[in-house]
Structure formats: structure tokens, C-alpha cells
């Protein structure tokens, strides 16, 4: 199980061009991101005005992404020297933090790679250790291509803020991708921020059927890190 520590300084870290919108009310500085476009996450009316889909999540670093990046910055041993995959990377902030923490190689994946590619362009020192690949959850050919390029399953799989009301239908495909991408002795780190109790129930049900060890660490109000072990273990016990 993870023993978490907390980074206390807003010191230099990998940068992304997009704003961190969800932490504007919680911290006085934003170490990874451009200045926030607005304070707080959009409410239900704002989401509905975007058609009710997931387009409103694009172009920003949400709370889970920054929390996971902060964790990797504070505890680089989680990824140092390991092959890392970030799924649903969006801006790639967690994967870039893993690269800065000393990961052997990081693969950023998503359906749309524009935000990840833009972030990578801002971090030339990391470009030799990071690549970007298109990967849709549940899509076996694209996952097989990523695994082939990496030489096998990944020692660490990262996912931050990929479970939210508009993505619930894709939850089985997400967990399938996590399971198939994680090495038998590896681990997946899933950072979840609760926005709807029904989504939390669905996630809990999915994790109970995940097929590997599962641990949970609370990271503040309605934020939790799930540590999922591969078939050979790697995570401590805990409640989903």
C-alpha cells in the first residue's frame, strides 16, 4: 500500500499550456499550468450547454490530474526507472510528471493527442523519454500496438480524472484496458474525484470485478487514489 507524503512548495515542474481550472479555489499557485480560465469546475448547466458530452473536459487540467502529478513529484520512487503508460492522458500532466520523476519511458495515450502533444512540446528536456499514441479504451489493436512498441506490458499505468458522469458508459472498457496494459507484477494508479454518487457506485462495482488487488488512499475531499495490482499482486488490500 502507498505511504503518501505531501509536496509543500510550488517549485518548477513540467509545464502544460492548458489551465488548471479545478484547483483555483484551493491553492494560491498552480505549479504545472497556465493561469486558470475560471475558478472551479463547471456546473451541470455549463456541461449541458456543451451538449452534455465530454467536450467540456478538454483543454484543461482537472483536479485529479494535478493531484496525481503532485503525488509523482513528491514520491518519484513510484515511477523511477519504470515503463509508464498514461491512459486518457488529455494534457498529459501526470505522464509528464512521471517522466520528470525519472521514469524510464512514458507513453501518453488518448483518442485525441493534440493536448498531450502541445504539452510535450513545452518540455524539450523530456521529449527523449516520452511518446504519444492514440488509444481508445477497449480497442485491442491500438493497445497491442502500444504494448509492442514498449516491449510488453507496462510496470505502471496512470489514469487521472477519467471517471466522471459523462464517461460512465465507457467504464468497463477503461478497466479492461487498465487490466490488459498492466504487467503481472506492476500497478495501476487511478486518481478518482467524485462528482456523482452514482458514478462512485459504478466505479466500486467495476473495481470489485477487476480481478487483481485493490487499495485505496484518500487524498482530500472527494478525491481518492486507487492502486490496482496486476495478476501477480502489487497493491495492498483495501476497499473499492
mmCIF file of C-alpha atoms in Angstrom:
data_model
loop_
_atom_site.group_PDB
_atom_site.id
_atom_site.type_symbol
_atom_site.label_atom_id
_atom_site.label_comp_id
_atom_site.label_asym_id
_atom_site.label_seq_id
_atom_site.Cartn_x
_atom_site.Cartn_y
_atom_site.Cartn_z
ATOM 1 C CA UNK A 1 0.000 0.000 0.000
ATOM 2 C CA UNK A 2 1.202 3.524 -0.685
ATOM 3 C CA UNK A 3 2.579 5.716 2.081
ATOM 4 C CA UNK A 4 1.811 9.185 0.835
ATOM 5 C CA UNK A 5 3.709 12.375 1.550
ATOM 6 C CA UNK A 6 2.825 15.908 0.508
ATOM 7 C CA UNK A 7 4.799 18.378 -1.595
ATOM 8 C CA UNK A 8 4.749 21.711 0.187
ATOM 9 C CA UNK A 9 6.384 24.053 -2.323
ATOM 10 C CA UNK A 10 5.240 25.345 -5.697
ATOM 11 C CA UNK A 11 8.606 24.602 -7.296
ATOM 12 C CA UNK A 12 9.396 24.147 -11.015
ATOM 13 C CA UNK A 13 7.797 21.118 -12.677
ATOM 14 C CA UNK A 14 6.820 20.069 -16.189
ATOM 15 C CA UNK A 15 4.535 22.628 -17.766
ATOM 16 C CA UNK A 16 1.375 22.326 -19.813
ATOM 17 C CA UNK A 17 -0.235 25.082 -21.830
ATOM 18 C CA UNK A 18 -3.730 24.464 -20.519
ATOM 19 C CA UNK A 19 -5.133 25.998 -17.323
ATOM 20 C CA UNK A 20 -5.771 24.124 -14.092
ATOM 21 C CA UNK A 21 -9.358 25.156 -13.572
ATOM 22 C CA UNK A 22 -10.436 22.954 -10.702
ATOM 23 C CA UNK A 23 -7.874 23.950 -8.072
ATOM 24 C CA UNK A 24 -8.245 27.715 -8.423
ATOM 25 C CA UNK A 25 -10.165 27.904 -5.134
ATOM 26 C CA UNK A 26 -7.869 25.518 -3.284
ATOM 27 C CA UNK A 27 -4.345 26.825 -3.785
ATOM 28 C CA UNK A 28 -2.560 30.116 -4.243
ATOM 29 C CA UNK A 29 -0.267 28.897 -7.006
ATOM 30 C CA UNK A 30 -0.557 26.457 -9.880
ATOM 31 C CA UNK A 31 2.829 24.815 -10.379
ATOM 32 C CA UNK A 32 2.064 22.919 -13.587
ATOM 33 C CA UNK A 33 -0.380 25.008 -15.540
ATOM 34 C CA UNK A 34 -1.215 28.218 -17.288
ATOM 35 C CA UNK A 35 -3.388 30.696 -15.315
ATOM 36 C CA UNK A 36 -6.911 29.349 -14.780
ATOM 37 C CA UNK A 37 -9.553 30.445 -17.212
ATOM 38 C CA UNK A 38 -12.182 30.407 -14.472
ATOM 39 C CA UNK A 39 -12.468 29.322 -10.862
ATOM 40 C CA UNK A 40 -13.965 25.965 -10.033
ATOM 41 C CA UNK A 41 -15.347 23.196 -12.193
ATOM 42 C CA UNK A 42 -18.336 23.840 -14.470
ATOM 43 C CA UNK A 43 -21.737 23.178 -13.002
ATOM 44 C CA UNK A 44 -24.380 20.949 -14.559
ATOM 45 C CA UNK A 45 -25.807 23.832 -16.601
ATOM 46 C CA UNK A 46 -22.406 24.553 -18.118
ATOM 47 C CA UNK A 47 -21.907 20.913 -19.009
ATOM 48 C CA UNK A 48 -25.361 20.765 -20.594
ATOM 49 C CA UNK A 49 -24.581 23.869 -22.632
ATOM 50 C CA UNK A 50 -21.733 21.898 -24.212
ATOM 51 C CA UNK A 51 -24.171 19.276 -25.395
ATOM 52 C CA UNK A 52 -23.945 17.073 -22.327
ATOM 53 C CA UNK A 53 -20.934 15.209 -23.731
ATOM 54 C CA UNK A 54 -17.361 15.176 -22.509
ATOM 55 C CA UNK A 55 -16.062 18.071 -24.627
ATOM 56 C CA UNK A 56 -16.118 20.296 -21.534
ATOM 57 C CA UNK A 57 -13.230 18.281 -20.072
ATOM 58 C CA UNK A 58 -10.861 19.154 -22.919
ATOM 59 C CA UNK A 59 -8.221 21.844 -22.819
ATOM 60 C CA UNK A 60 -7.730 21.972 -19.057
ATOM 61 C CA UNK A 61 -6.016 20.098 -16.247
ATOM 62 C CA UNK A 62 -8.642 18.867 -13.809
ATOM 63 C CA UNK A 63 -8.177 18.207 -10.127
ATOM 64 C CA UNK A 64 -7.310 14.531 -10.470
ATOM 65 C CA UNK A 65 -4.566 15.217 -12.993
ATOM 66 C CA UNK A 66 -2.875 17.777 -10.814
ATOM 67 C CA UNK A 67 -3.202 15.638 -7.687
ATOM 68 C CA UNK A 68 -1.606 12.660 -9.422
ATOM 69 C CA UNK A 69 1.178 14.833 -10.840
ATOM 70 C CA UNK A 70 1.814 16.251 -7.350
ATOM 71 C CA UNK A 71 1.995 12.719 -5.930
ATOM 72 C CA UNK A 72 4.561 11.592 -8.514
ATOM 73 C CA UNK A 73 6.597 14.749 -7.896
ATOM 74 C CA UNK A 74 6.566 14.076 -4.146
ATOM 75 C CA UNK A 75 7.252 10.327 -4.470
ATOM 76 C CA UNK A 76 9.319 9.705 -7.594
ATOM 77 C CA UNK A 77 10.080 6.159 -6.438
ATOM 78 C CA UNK A 78 6.624 5.202 -7.695
ATOM 79 C CA UNK A 79 7.794 5.506 -11.304
ATOM 80 C CA UNK A 80 11.583 5.935 -11.337
ATOM 81 C CA UNK A 81 13.222 3.531 -13.790
ATOM 82 C CA UNK A 82 9.894 2.050 -14.878
ATOM 83 C CA UNK A 83 7.940 1.930 -18.099
ATOM 84 C CA UNK A 84 4.815 4.071 -17.678
ATOM 85 C CA UNK A 85 1.582 4.335 -19.635
ATOM 86 C CA UNK A 86 -0.929 7.150 -19.111
ATOM 87 C CA UNK A 87 -4.387 6.424 -20.476
ATOM 88 C CA UNK A 88 -6.924 9.166 -21.124
ATOM 89 C CA UNK A 89 -3.933 11.477 -20.828
ATOM 90 C CA UNK A 90 -5.581 14.677 -22.051
ATOM 91 C CA UNK A 91 -2.925 17.307 -21.354
ATOM 92 C CA UNK A 92 -0.508 14.583 -20.215
ATOM 93 C CA UNK A 93 0.302 16.309 -16.947
ATOM 94 C CA UNK A 94 0.570 13.064 -14.934
ATOM 95 C CA UNK A 95 2.660 11.276 -17.539
ATOM 96 C CA UNK A 96 4.991 14.256 -17.910
ATOM 97 C CA UNK A 97 5.370 14.368 -14.138
ATOM 98 C CA UNK A 98 6.316 10.676 -14.262
ATOM 99 C CA UNK A 99 8.956 11.414 -16.895
ATOM 100 C CA UNK A 100 10.351 14.266 -14.799
ATOM 101 C CA UNK A 101 10.413 11.910 -11.802
ATOM 102 C CA UNK A 102 12.750 9.552 -13.650
ATOM 103 C CA UNK A 103 10.525 7.030 -15.417
ATOM 104 C CA UNK A 104 12.498 5.000 -17.964
ATOM 105 C CA UNK A 105 9.923 5.777 -20.642
ATOM 106 C CA UNK A 106 6.410 7.233 -20.712
ATOM 107 C CA UNK A 107 3.690 6.686 -23.296
ATOM 108 C CA UNK A 108 0.859 9.243 -23.306
ATOM 109 C CA UNK A 109 -2.342 7.921 -24.873
ATOM 110 C CA UNK A 110 -5.770 9.279 -25.673
ATOM 111 C CA UNK A 111 -8.257 9.408 -28.538
ATOM 112 C CA UNK A 112 -7.196 12.970 -29.321
ATOM 113 C CA UNK A 113 -3.478 13.628 -28.914
ATOM 114 C CA UNK A 114 -3.472 17.365 -29.599
ATOM 115 C CA UNK A 115 -3.333 18.458 -25.941
ATOM 116 C CA UNK A 116 -0.690 15.883 -24.982
ATOM 117 C CA UNK A 117 1.437 16.801 -27.983
ATOM 118 C CA UNK A 118 1.181 20.501 -27.146
ATOM 119 C CA UNK A 119 2.266 19.827 -23.576
ATOM 120 C CA UNK A 120 5.181 17.671 -24.682
ATOM 121 C CA UNK A 121 6.385 20.461 -26.985
ATOM 122 C CA UNK A 122 6.760 22.698 -23.912
ATOM 123 C CA UNK A 123 9.105 20.215 -22.231
ATOM 124 C CA UNK A 124 12.014 19.562 -24.602
ATOM 125 C CA UNK A 125 14.120 18.002 -21.854
ATOM 126 C CA UNK A 126 11.553 15.208 -21.531
ATOM 127 C CA UNK A 127 10.941 14.515 -25.200
ATOM 128 C CA UNK A 128 13.503 11.716 -25.408
ATOM 129 C CA UNK A 129 11.645 9.761 -22.730
ATOM 130 C CA UNK A 130 8.048 10.401 -23.844
ATOM 131 C CA UNK A 131 5.949 9.467 -26.850
ATOM 132 C CA UNK A 132 2.293 9.884 -27.693
ATOM 133 C CA UNK A 133 -0.021 7.258 -29.181
ATOM 134 C CA UNK A 134 -3.694 7.100 -29.992
ATOM 135 C CA UNK A 135 -5.506 4.614 -27.762
ATOM 136 C CA UNK A 136 -9.242 4.202 -27.352
ATOM 137 C CA UNK A 137 -10.337 2.215 -24.296
ATOM 138 C CA UNK A 138 -11.320 -1.321 -25.192
ATOM 139 C CA UNK A 139 -9.650 -1.120 -28.613
ATOM 140 C CA UNK A 140 -7.428 -4.209 -28.735
ATOM 141 C CA UNK A 141 -5.417 -3.300 -31.878
ATOM 142 C CA UNK A 142 -4.338 0.125 -30.589
ATOM 143 C CA UNK A 143 -3.411 -1.339 -27.203
ATOM 144 C CA UNK A 144 -1.470 -4.152 -28.887
ATOM 145 C CA UNK A 145 0.469 -1.551 -30.885
ATOM 146 C CA UNK A 146 1.341 0.375 -27.713
ATOM 147 C CA UNK A 147 2.433 -2.804 -25.913
ATOM 148 C CA UNK A 148 4.517 -3.888 -28.889
ATOM 149 C CA UNK A 149 6.285 -0.525 -29.040
ATOM 150 C CA UNK A 150 7.009 -0.721 -25.306
ATOM 151 C CA UNK A 151 8.226 -4.313 -25.454
ATOM 152 C CA UNK A 152 5.420 -5.678 -23.285
ATOM 153 C CA UNK A 153 3.002 -4.618 -20.596
ATOM 154 C CA UNK A 154 3.726 -1.541 -18.522
ATOM 155 C CA UNK A 155 5.102 -1.557 -14.996
ATOM 156 C CA UNK A 156 2.988 1.476 -14.082
ATOM 157 C CA UNK A 157 -0.316 2.570 -15.633
ATOM 158 C CA UNK A 158 -1.632 6.035 -14.768
ATOM 159 C CA UNK A 159 -5.157 7.368 -15.142
ATOM 160 C CA UNK A 160 -6.429 10.635 -13.655
ATOM 161 C CA UNK A 161 -9.932 12.094 -13.763
ATOM 162 C CA UNK A 162 -11.059 9.616 -16.412
ATOM 163 C CA UNK A 163 -14.174 8.527 -14.486
ATOM 164 C CA UNK A 164 -16.928 11.142 -14.395
ATOM 165 C CA UNK A 165 -20.660 11.231 -15.215
ATOM 166 C CA UNK A 166 -20.223 11.512 -18.982
ATOM 167 C CA UNK A 167 -17.728 8.613 -19.118
ATOM 168 C CA UNK A 168 -19.630 6.037 -17.048
ATOM 169 C CA UNK A 169 -20.727 4.007 -20.058
ATOM 170 C CA UNK A 170 -17.071 3.519 -21.004
ATOM 171 C CA UNK A 171 -16.051 2.315 -17.516
ATOM 172 C CA UNK A 172 -15.901 -1.422 -18.433
ATOM 173 C CA UNK A 173 -13.687 -0.637 -21.439
ATOM 174 C CA UNK A 174 -11.480 1.597 -19.279
ATOM 175 C CA UNK A 175 -10.911 -1.091 -16.647
ATOM 176 C CA UNK A 176 -10.345 -3.720 -19.343
ATOM 177 C CA UNK A 177 -7.651 -1.529 -20.872
ATOM 178 C CA UNK A 178 -6.016 -0.933 -17.483
ATOM 179 C CA UNK A 179 -6.022 -4.656 -16.714
ATOM 180 C CA UNK A 180 -4.595 -5.667 -20.097
ATOM 181 C CA UNK A 181 -1.926 -2.941 -20.073
ATOM 182 C CA UNK A 182 -0.548 -3.592 -16.565
ATOM 183 C CA UNK A 183 2.314 -6.044 -16.112
ATOM 184 C CA UNK A 184 1.638 -9.008 -13.783
ATOM 185 C CA UNK A 185 3.874 -7.503 -11.092
ATOM 186 C CA UNK A 186 3.031 -3.917 -11.994
ATOM 187 C CA UNK A 187 0.478 -1.487 -10.663
ATOM 188 C CA UNK A 188 -2.083 0.967 -11.945
ATOM 189 C CA UNK A 189 -2.690 4.275 -10.178
ATOM 190 C CA UNK A 190 -6.216 5.578 -10.778
ATOM 191 C CA UNK A 191 -6.953 9.030 -9.368
ATOM 192 C CA UNK A 192 -10.705 9.483 -8.926
ATOM 193 C CA UNK A 193 -12.589 12.650 -7.992
ATOM 194 C CA UNK A 194 -16.200 12.096 -7.029
ATOM 195 C CA UNK A 195 -18.747 14.318 -8.751
ATOM 196 C CA UNK A 196 -21.755 11.993 -8.648
ATOM 197 C CA UNK A 197 -22.519 9.289 -6.089
ATOM 198 C CA UNK A 198 -23.950 7.033 -8.790
ATOM 199 C CA UNK A 199 -20.640 7.154 -10.670
ATOM 200 C CA UNK A 200 -18.816 6.190 -7.472
ATOM 201 C CA UNK A 201 -21.137 3.196 -7.094
ATOM 202 C CA UNK A 202 -20.455 2.136 -10.677
ATOM 203 C CA UNK A 203 -16.705 2.503 -10.177
ATOM 204 C CA UNK A 204 -16.845 0.472 -6.967
ATOM 205 C CA UNK A 205 -18.719 -2.324 -8.731
ATOM 206 C CA UNK A 206 -16.199 -2.290 -11.568
ATOM 207 C CA UNK A 207 -13.225 -2.412 -9.226
ATOM 208 C CA UNK A 208 -14.706 -5.320 -7.272
ATOM 209 C CA UNK A 209 -14.675 -7.297 -10.508
ATOM 210 C CA UNK A 210 -11.263 -6.072 -11.603
ATOM 211 C CA UNK A 211 -9.517 -9.343 -10.846
ATOM 212 C CA UNK A 212 -6.446 -8.022 -9.038
ATOM 213 C CA UNK A 213 -5.527 -6.474 -5.715
ATOM 214 C CA UNK A 214 -7.046 -3.078 -4.966
ATOM 215 C CA UNK A 215 -6.034 -0.477 -2.394
ATOM 216 C CA UNK A 216 -7.476 2.967 -1.733
ATOM 217 C CA UNK A 217 -5.905 6.109 -0.262
ATOM 218 C CA UNK A 218 -7.928 9.250 0.421
ATOM 219 C CA UNK A 219 -6.335 12.408 -0.995
ATOM 220 C CA UNK A 220 -8.684 15.063 0.290
ATOM 221 C CA UNK A 221 -12.316 15.986 -0.140
ATOM 222 C CA UNK A 222 -13.908 13.543 -2.582
ATOM 223 C CA UNK A 223 -10.566 12.532 -4.089
ATOM 224 C CA UNK A 224 -9.075 9.058 -3.827
ATOM 225 C CA UNK A 225 -6.170 7.142 -5.313
ATOM 226 C CA UNK A 226 -6.886 3.535 -6.234
ATOM 227 C CA UNK A 227 -3.841 1.296 -6.504
ATOM 228 C CA UNK A 228 -4.640 -1.692 -8.689
ATOM 229 C CA UNK A 229 -2.270 -4.651 -8.816
ATOM 230 C CA UNK A 230 -1.653 -6.903 -11.793
ATOM 231 C CA UNK A 231 -2.273 -10.639 -11.769
ATOM 232 C CA UNK A 232 0.843 -11.190 -9.671
ATOM 233 C CA UNK A 233 -0.143 -8.673 -6.981
ATOM 234 C CA UNK A 234 1.482 -5.348 -6.258
ATOM 235 C CA UNK A 235 -1.198 -3.475 -4.329
ATOM 236 C CA UNK A 236 -2.238 -3.622 -0.737
ATOM 237 C CA UNK A 237 -5.669 -4.621 0.411
ATOM 238 C CA UNK A 238 -8.391 -2.058 0.734
ATOM 239 C CA UNK A 239 -11.967 -1.236 -0.001
ATOM 240 C CA UNK A 240 -13.112 -0.269 -3.506
#
